[in-house]
mmCIF file of C-alpha atoms and ligand atoms in Angstrom:
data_model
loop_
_atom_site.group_PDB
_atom_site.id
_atom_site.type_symbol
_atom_site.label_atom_id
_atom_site.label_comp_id
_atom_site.label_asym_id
_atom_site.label_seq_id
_atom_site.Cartn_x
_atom_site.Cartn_y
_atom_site.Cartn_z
ATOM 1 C CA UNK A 1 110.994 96.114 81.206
ATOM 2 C CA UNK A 2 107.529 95.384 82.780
ATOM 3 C CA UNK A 3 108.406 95.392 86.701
ATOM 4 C CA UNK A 4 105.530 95.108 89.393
ATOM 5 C CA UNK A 5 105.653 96.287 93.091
ATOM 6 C CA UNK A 6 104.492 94.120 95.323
ATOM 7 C CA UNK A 7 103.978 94.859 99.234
ATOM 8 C CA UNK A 8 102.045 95.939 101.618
ATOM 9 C CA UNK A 9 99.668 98.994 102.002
ATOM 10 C CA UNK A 10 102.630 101.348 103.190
ATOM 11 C CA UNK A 11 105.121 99.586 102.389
ATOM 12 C CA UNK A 12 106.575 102.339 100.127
ATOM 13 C CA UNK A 13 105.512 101.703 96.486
ATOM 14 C CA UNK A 14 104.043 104.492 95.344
ATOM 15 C CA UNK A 15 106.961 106.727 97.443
ATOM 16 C CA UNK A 16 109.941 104.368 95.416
ATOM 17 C CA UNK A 17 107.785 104.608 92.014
ATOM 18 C CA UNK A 18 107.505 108.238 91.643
ATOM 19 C CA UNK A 19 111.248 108.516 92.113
ATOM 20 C CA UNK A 20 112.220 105.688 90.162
ATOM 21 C CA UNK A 21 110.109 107.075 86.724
ATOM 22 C CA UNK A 22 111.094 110.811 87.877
ATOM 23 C CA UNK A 23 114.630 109.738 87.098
ATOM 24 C CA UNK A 24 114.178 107.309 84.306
ATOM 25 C CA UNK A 25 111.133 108.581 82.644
ATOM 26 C CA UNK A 26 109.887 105.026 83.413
ATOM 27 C CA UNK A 27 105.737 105.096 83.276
ATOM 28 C CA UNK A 28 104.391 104.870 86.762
ATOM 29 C CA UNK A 29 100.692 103.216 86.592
ATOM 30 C CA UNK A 30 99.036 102.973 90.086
ATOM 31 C CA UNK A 31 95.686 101.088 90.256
ATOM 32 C CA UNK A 32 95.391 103.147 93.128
ATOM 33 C CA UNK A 33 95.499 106.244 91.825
ATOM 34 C CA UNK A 34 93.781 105.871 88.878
ATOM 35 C CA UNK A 35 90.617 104.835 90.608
ATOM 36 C CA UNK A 36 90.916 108.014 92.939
ATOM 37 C CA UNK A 37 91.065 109.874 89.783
ATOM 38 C CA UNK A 38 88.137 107.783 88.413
ATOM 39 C CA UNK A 39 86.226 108.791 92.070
ATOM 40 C CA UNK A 40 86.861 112.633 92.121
ATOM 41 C CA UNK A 41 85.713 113.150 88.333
ATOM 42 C CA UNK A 42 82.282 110.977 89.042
ATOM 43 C CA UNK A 43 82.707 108.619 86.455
ATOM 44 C CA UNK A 44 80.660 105.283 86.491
ATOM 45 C CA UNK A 45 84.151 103.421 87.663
ATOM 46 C CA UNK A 46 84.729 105.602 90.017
ATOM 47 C CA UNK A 47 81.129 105.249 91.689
ATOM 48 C CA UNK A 48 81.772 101.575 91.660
ATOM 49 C CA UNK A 49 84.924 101.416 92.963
ATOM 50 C CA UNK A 50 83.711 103.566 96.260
ATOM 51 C CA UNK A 51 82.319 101.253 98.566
ATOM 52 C CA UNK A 52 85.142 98.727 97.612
ATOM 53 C CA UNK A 53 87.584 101.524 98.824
ATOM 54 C CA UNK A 54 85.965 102.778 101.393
ATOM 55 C CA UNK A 55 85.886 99.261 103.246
ATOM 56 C CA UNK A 56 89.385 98.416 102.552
ATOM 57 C CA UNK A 57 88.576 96.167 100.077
ATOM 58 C CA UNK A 58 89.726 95.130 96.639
ATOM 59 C CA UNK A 59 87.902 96.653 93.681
ATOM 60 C CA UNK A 60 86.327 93.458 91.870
ATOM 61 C CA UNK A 61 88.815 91.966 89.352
ATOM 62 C CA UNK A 62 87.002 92.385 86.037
ATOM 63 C CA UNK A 63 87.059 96.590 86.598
ATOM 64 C CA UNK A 64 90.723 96.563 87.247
ATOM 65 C CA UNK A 65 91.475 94.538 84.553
ATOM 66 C CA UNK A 66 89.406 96.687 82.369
ATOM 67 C CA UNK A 67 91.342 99.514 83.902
ATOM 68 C CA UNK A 68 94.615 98.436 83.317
ATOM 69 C CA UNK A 69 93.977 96.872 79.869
ATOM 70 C CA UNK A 70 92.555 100.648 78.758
ATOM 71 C CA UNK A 71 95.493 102.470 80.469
ATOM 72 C CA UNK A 72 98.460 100.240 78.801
ATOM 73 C CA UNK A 73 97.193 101.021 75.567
ATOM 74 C CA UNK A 74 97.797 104.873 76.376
ATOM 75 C CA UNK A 75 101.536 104.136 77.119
ATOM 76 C CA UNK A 76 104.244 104.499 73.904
ATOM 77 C CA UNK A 77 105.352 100.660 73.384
ATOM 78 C CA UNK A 78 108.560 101.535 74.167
ATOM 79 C CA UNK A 79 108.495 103.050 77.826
ATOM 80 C CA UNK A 80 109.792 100.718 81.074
ATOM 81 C CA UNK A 81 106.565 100.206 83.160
ATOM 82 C CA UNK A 82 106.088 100.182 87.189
ATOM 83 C CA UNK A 83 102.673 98.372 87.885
ATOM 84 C CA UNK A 84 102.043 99.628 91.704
ATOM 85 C CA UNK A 85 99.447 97.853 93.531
ATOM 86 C CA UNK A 86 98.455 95.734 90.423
ATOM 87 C CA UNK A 87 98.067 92.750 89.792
ATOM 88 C CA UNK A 88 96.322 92.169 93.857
ATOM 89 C CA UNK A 89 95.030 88.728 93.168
ATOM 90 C CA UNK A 90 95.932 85.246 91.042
ATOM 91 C CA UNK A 91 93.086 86.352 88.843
ATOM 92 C CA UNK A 92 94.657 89.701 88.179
ATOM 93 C CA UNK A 93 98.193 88.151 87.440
ATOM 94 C CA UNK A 94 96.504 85.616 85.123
ATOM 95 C CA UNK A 95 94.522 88.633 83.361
ATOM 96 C CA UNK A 96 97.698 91.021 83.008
ATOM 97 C CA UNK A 97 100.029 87.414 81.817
ATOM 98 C CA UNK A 98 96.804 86.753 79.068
ATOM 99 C CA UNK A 99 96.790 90.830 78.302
ATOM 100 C CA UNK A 100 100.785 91.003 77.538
ATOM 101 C CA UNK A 101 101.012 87.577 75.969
ATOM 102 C CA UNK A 102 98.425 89.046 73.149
ATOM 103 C CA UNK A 103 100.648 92.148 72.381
ATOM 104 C CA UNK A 104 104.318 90.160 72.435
ATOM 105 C CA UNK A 105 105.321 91.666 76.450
ATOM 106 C CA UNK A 106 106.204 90.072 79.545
ATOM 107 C CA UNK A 107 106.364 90.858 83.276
ATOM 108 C CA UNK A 108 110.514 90.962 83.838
ATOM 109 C CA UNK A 109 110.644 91.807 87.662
ATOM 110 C CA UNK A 110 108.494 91.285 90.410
ATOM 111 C CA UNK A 111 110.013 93.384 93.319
ATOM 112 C CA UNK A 112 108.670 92.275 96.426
ATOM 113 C CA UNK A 113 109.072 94.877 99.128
ATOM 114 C CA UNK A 114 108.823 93.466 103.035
ATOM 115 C CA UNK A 115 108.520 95.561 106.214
ATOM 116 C CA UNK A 116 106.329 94.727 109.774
ATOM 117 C CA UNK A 117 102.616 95.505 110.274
ATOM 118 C CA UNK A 118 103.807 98.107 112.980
ATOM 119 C CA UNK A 119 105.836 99.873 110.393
ATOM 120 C CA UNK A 120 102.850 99.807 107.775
ATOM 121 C CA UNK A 121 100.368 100.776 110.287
ATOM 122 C CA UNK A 122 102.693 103.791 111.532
ATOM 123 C CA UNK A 123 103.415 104.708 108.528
ATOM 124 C CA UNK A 124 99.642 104.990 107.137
ATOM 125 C CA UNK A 125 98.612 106.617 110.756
ATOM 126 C CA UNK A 126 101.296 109.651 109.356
ATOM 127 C CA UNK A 127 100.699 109.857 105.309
ATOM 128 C CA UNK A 128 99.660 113.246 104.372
ATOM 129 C CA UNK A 129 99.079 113.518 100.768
ATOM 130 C CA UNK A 130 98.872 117.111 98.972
ATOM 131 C CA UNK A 131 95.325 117.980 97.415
ATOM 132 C CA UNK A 132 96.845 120.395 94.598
ATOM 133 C CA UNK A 133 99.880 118.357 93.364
ATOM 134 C CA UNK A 134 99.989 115.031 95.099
ATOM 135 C CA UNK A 135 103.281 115.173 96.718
ATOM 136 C CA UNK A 136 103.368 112.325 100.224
ATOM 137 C CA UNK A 137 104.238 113.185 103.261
ATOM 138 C CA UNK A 138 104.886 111.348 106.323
ATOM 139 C CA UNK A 139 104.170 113.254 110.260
ATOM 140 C CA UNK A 140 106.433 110.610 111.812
ATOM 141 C CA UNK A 141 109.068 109.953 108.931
ATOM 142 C CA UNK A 142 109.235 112.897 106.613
ATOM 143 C CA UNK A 143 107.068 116.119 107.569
ATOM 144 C CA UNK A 144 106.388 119.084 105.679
ATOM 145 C CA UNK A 145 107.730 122.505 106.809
ATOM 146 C CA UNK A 146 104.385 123.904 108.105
ATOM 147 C CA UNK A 147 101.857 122.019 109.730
ATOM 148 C CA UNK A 148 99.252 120.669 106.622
ATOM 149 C CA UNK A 149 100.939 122.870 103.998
ATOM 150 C CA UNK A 150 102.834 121.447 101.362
ATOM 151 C CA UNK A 151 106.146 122.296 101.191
ATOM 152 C CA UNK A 152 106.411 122.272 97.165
ATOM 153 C CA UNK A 153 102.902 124.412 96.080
ATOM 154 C CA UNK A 154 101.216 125.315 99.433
ATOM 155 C CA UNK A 155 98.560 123.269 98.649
ATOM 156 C CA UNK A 156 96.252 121.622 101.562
ATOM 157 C CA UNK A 157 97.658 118.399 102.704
ATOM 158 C CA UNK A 158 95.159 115.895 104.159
ATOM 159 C CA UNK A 159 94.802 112.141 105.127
ATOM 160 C CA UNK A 160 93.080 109.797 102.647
ATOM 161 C CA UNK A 161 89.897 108.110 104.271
ATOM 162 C CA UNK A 162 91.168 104.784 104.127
ATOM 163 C CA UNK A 163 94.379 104.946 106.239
ATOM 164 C CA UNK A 164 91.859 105.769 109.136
ATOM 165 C CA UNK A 165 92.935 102.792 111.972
ATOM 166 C CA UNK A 166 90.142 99.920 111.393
ATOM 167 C CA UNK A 167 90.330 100.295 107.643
ATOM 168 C CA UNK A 168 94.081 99.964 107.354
ATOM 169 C CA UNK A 169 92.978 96.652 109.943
ATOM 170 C CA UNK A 170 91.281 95.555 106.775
ATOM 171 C CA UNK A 171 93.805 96.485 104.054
ATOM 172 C CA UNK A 172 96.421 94.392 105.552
ATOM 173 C CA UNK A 173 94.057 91.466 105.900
ATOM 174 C CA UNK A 174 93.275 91.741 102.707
ATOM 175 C CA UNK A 175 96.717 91.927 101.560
ATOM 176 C CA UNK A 176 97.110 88.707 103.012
ATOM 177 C CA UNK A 177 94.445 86.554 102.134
ATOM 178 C CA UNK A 178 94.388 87.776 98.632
ATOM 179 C CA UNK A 179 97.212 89.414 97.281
ATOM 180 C CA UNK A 180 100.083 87.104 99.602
ATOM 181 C CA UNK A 181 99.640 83.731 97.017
ATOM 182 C CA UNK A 182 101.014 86.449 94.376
ATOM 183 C CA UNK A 183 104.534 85.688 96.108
ATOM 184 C CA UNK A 184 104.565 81.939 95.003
ATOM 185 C CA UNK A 185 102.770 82.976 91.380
ATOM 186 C CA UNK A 186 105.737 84.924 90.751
ATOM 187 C CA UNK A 187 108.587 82.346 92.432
ATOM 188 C CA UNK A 188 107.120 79.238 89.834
ATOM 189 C CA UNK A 189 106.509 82.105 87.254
ATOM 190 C CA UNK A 190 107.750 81.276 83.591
ATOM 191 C CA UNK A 191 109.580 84.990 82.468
ATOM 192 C CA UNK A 192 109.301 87.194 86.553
ATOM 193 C CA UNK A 193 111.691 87.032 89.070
ATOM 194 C CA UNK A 194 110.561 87.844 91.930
ATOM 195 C CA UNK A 195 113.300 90.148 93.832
ATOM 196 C CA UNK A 196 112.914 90.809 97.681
ATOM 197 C CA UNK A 197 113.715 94.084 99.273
ATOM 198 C CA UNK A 198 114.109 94.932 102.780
ATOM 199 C CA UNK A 199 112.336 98.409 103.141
ATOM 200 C CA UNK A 200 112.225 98.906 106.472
ATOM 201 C CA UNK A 201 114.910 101.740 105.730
ATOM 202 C CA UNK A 202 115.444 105.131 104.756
ATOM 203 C CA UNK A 203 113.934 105.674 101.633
ATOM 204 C CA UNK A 204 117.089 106.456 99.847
ATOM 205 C CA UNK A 205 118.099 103.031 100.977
ATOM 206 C CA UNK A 206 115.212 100.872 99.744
ATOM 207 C CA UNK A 207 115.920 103.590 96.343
ATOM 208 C CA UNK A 208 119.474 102.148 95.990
ATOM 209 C CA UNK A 209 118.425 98.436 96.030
ATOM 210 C CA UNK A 210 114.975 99.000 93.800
ATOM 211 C CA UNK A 211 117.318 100.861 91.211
ATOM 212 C CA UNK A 212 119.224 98.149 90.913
ATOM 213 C CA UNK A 213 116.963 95.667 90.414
ATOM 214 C CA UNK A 214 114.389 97.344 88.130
ATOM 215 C CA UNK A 215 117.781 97.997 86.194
ATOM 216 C CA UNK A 216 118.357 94.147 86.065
ATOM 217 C CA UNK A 217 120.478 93.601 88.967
ATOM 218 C CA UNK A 218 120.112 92.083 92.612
ATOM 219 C CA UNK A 219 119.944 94.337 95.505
ATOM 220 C CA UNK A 220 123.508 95.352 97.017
HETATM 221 P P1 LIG B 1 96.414 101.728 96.808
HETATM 222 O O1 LIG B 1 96.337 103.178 96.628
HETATM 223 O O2 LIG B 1 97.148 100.905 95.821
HETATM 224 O O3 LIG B 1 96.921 101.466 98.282
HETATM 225 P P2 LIG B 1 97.904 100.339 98.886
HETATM 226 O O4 LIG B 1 98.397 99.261 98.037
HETATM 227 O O5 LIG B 1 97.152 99.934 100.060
HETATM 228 O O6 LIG B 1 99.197 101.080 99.062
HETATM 229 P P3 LIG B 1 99.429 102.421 99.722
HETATM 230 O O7 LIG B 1 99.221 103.548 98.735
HETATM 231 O O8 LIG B 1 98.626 102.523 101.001
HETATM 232 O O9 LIG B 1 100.952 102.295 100.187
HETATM 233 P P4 LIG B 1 102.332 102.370 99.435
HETATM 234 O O10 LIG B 1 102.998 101.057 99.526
HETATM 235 O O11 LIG B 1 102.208 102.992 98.068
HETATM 236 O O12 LIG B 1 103.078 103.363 100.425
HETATM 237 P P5 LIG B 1 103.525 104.894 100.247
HETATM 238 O O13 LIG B 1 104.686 104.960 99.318
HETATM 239 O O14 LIG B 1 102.362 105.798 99.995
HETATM 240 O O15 LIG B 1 94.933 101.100 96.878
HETATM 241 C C1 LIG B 1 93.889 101.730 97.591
HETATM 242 C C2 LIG B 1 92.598 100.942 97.373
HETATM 243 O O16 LIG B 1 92.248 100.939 95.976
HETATM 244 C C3 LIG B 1 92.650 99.459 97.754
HETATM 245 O O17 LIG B 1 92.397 99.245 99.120
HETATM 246 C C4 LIG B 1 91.558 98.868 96.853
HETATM 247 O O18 LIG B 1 90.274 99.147 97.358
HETATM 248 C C5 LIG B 1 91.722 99.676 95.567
HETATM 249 N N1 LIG B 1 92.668 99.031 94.637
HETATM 250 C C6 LIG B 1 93.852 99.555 94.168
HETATM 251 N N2 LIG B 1 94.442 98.701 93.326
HETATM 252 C C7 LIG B 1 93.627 97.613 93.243
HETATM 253 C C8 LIG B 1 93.715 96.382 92.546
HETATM 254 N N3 LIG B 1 94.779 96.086 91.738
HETATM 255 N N4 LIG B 1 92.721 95.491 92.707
HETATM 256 C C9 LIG B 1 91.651 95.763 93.474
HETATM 257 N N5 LIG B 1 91.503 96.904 94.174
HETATM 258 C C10 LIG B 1 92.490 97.839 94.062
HETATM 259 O O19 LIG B 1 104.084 105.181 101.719
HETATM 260 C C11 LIG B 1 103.210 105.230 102.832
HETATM 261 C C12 LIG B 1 103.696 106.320 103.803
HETATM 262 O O20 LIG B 1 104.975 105.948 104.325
HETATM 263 C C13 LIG B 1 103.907 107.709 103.159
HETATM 264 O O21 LIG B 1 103.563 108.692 104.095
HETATM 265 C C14 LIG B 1 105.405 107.758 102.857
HETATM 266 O O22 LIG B 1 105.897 109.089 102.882
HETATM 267 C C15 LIG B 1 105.985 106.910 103.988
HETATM 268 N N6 LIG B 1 107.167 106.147 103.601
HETATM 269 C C16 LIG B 1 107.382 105.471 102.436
HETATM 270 N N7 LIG B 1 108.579 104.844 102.451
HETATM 271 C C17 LIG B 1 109.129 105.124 103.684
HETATM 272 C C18 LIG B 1 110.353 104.741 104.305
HETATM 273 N N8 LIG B 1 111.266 103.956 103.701
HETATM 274 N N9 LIG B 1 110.583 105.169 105.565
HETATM 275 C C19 LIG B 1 109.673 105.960 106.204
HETATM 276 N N10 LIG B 1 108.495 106.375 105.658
HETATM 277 C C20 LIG B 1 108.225 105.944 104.420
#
């Protein structure tokens, strides 16, 4: 199953991902993170992407589709597939529906997951993400032990650039004038359904209903 996560920034993607292809071996592909990769090993995509980033806005479509296309082909043909912050814009979804069609696949579930801009923007103010091994934290909602330390390598934990205040403004203006017509793509969409999920919750929460759904089934 091809299933893409759809939301806004801090919303909880990335945090339901990781778990979700921790316990199913699903393959987790983050536009996201692959262009911070791309940025901290100084590659031509990753000096292109930076000012995009920086700004809060979205990377130009024909790189991420480049991106994407290149990083599919890397996955075994077999593996269940969590797209996380891709596709962003009509473009995008047209480019990853043309990309699929070519090799036989098709997007199954579009998992649309919904919380307030006050959430979002708390949630951003608190992410702490670990410099060693990645692990997210939240100050407000889920802290590490020690103060900046991470609790599983006692690596340096620090807050990405663009979750300072006036660029998260951005992001979630963004989000709406670009990546928000991806809802009604999806509803009039010939092989997605698009799923909603409430995640203003617990994590483990918003994890029992995205379980389900990926798995084929409707939230409880
Ligand atoms: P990207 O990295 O994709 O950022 P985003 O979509 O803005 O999403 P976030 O990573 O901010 O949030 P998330 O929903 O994953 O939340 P998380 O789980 O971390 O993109 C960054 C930039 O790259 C873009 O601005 C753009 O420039 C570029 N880009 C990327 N993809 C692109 C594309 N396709 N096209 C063009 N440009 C692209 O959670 C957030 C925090 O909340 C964490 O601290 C977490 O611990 C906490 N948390 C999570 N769930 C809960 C919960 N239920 N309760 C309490 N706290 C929670």
């Amino acid at each position: 199953m091809i299933a893409i996560l759809l939301g806004a920034p801090g919303v909880g993607k990335g945090t339901q991902a990781v778990r979700l292809a921790d316990e199913t071996g699903a393959a987790h592909v983050s536009t996201g993170d692959l262009l911070r990769t791309a940025r901290r090993q100084g590659t031509e995509l990753g000096r292109k992407a930076q000012s995009y980033m920086d700004a809060g806005e979205l990377v130009p479509d024909g790189l991420i589709l480049d991106l994407v296309r290149e990083h599919l082909t890397t996955l075994p043909r077999t593996s269940d597939v969590l797209l996380d912050g891709f596709p962003r814009t009509i473009a995008q979804a047209e480019g990853l529906d043309d990309a699929l069609d070519e090799v036989g696949l098709e997007v199954g579930r579009v998992v649309l997951f919904e919380a307030p801009d006050e959430t979002l923007v708390k949630r951003l103010a608190g992410r702490r993400t670990c410099t060693k091994c990645g692990a997210v934290y939240n100050t407000y909602f889920g802290p590490p032990e020690r103060d900046g330390v991470c609790d599983r390598c006692g690596g340096e934990l620090v807050q990405r650039p663009d979750d300072e205040p006036q660029t998260v403004r951005r992001r979630l203006e963004v989000y709406t004038e670009q990546t928000e017509p991806l809802i009604a793509y999806y509803e009039n969409h010939d092989t997605a359904e698009l799923v909603r999920i409430e995640a203003d919750r617990l994590p483990e929460a918003v994890f029992e209903d995205f379980r389900q759904v990926v798995g084929g089934g409707t939230p409880a």
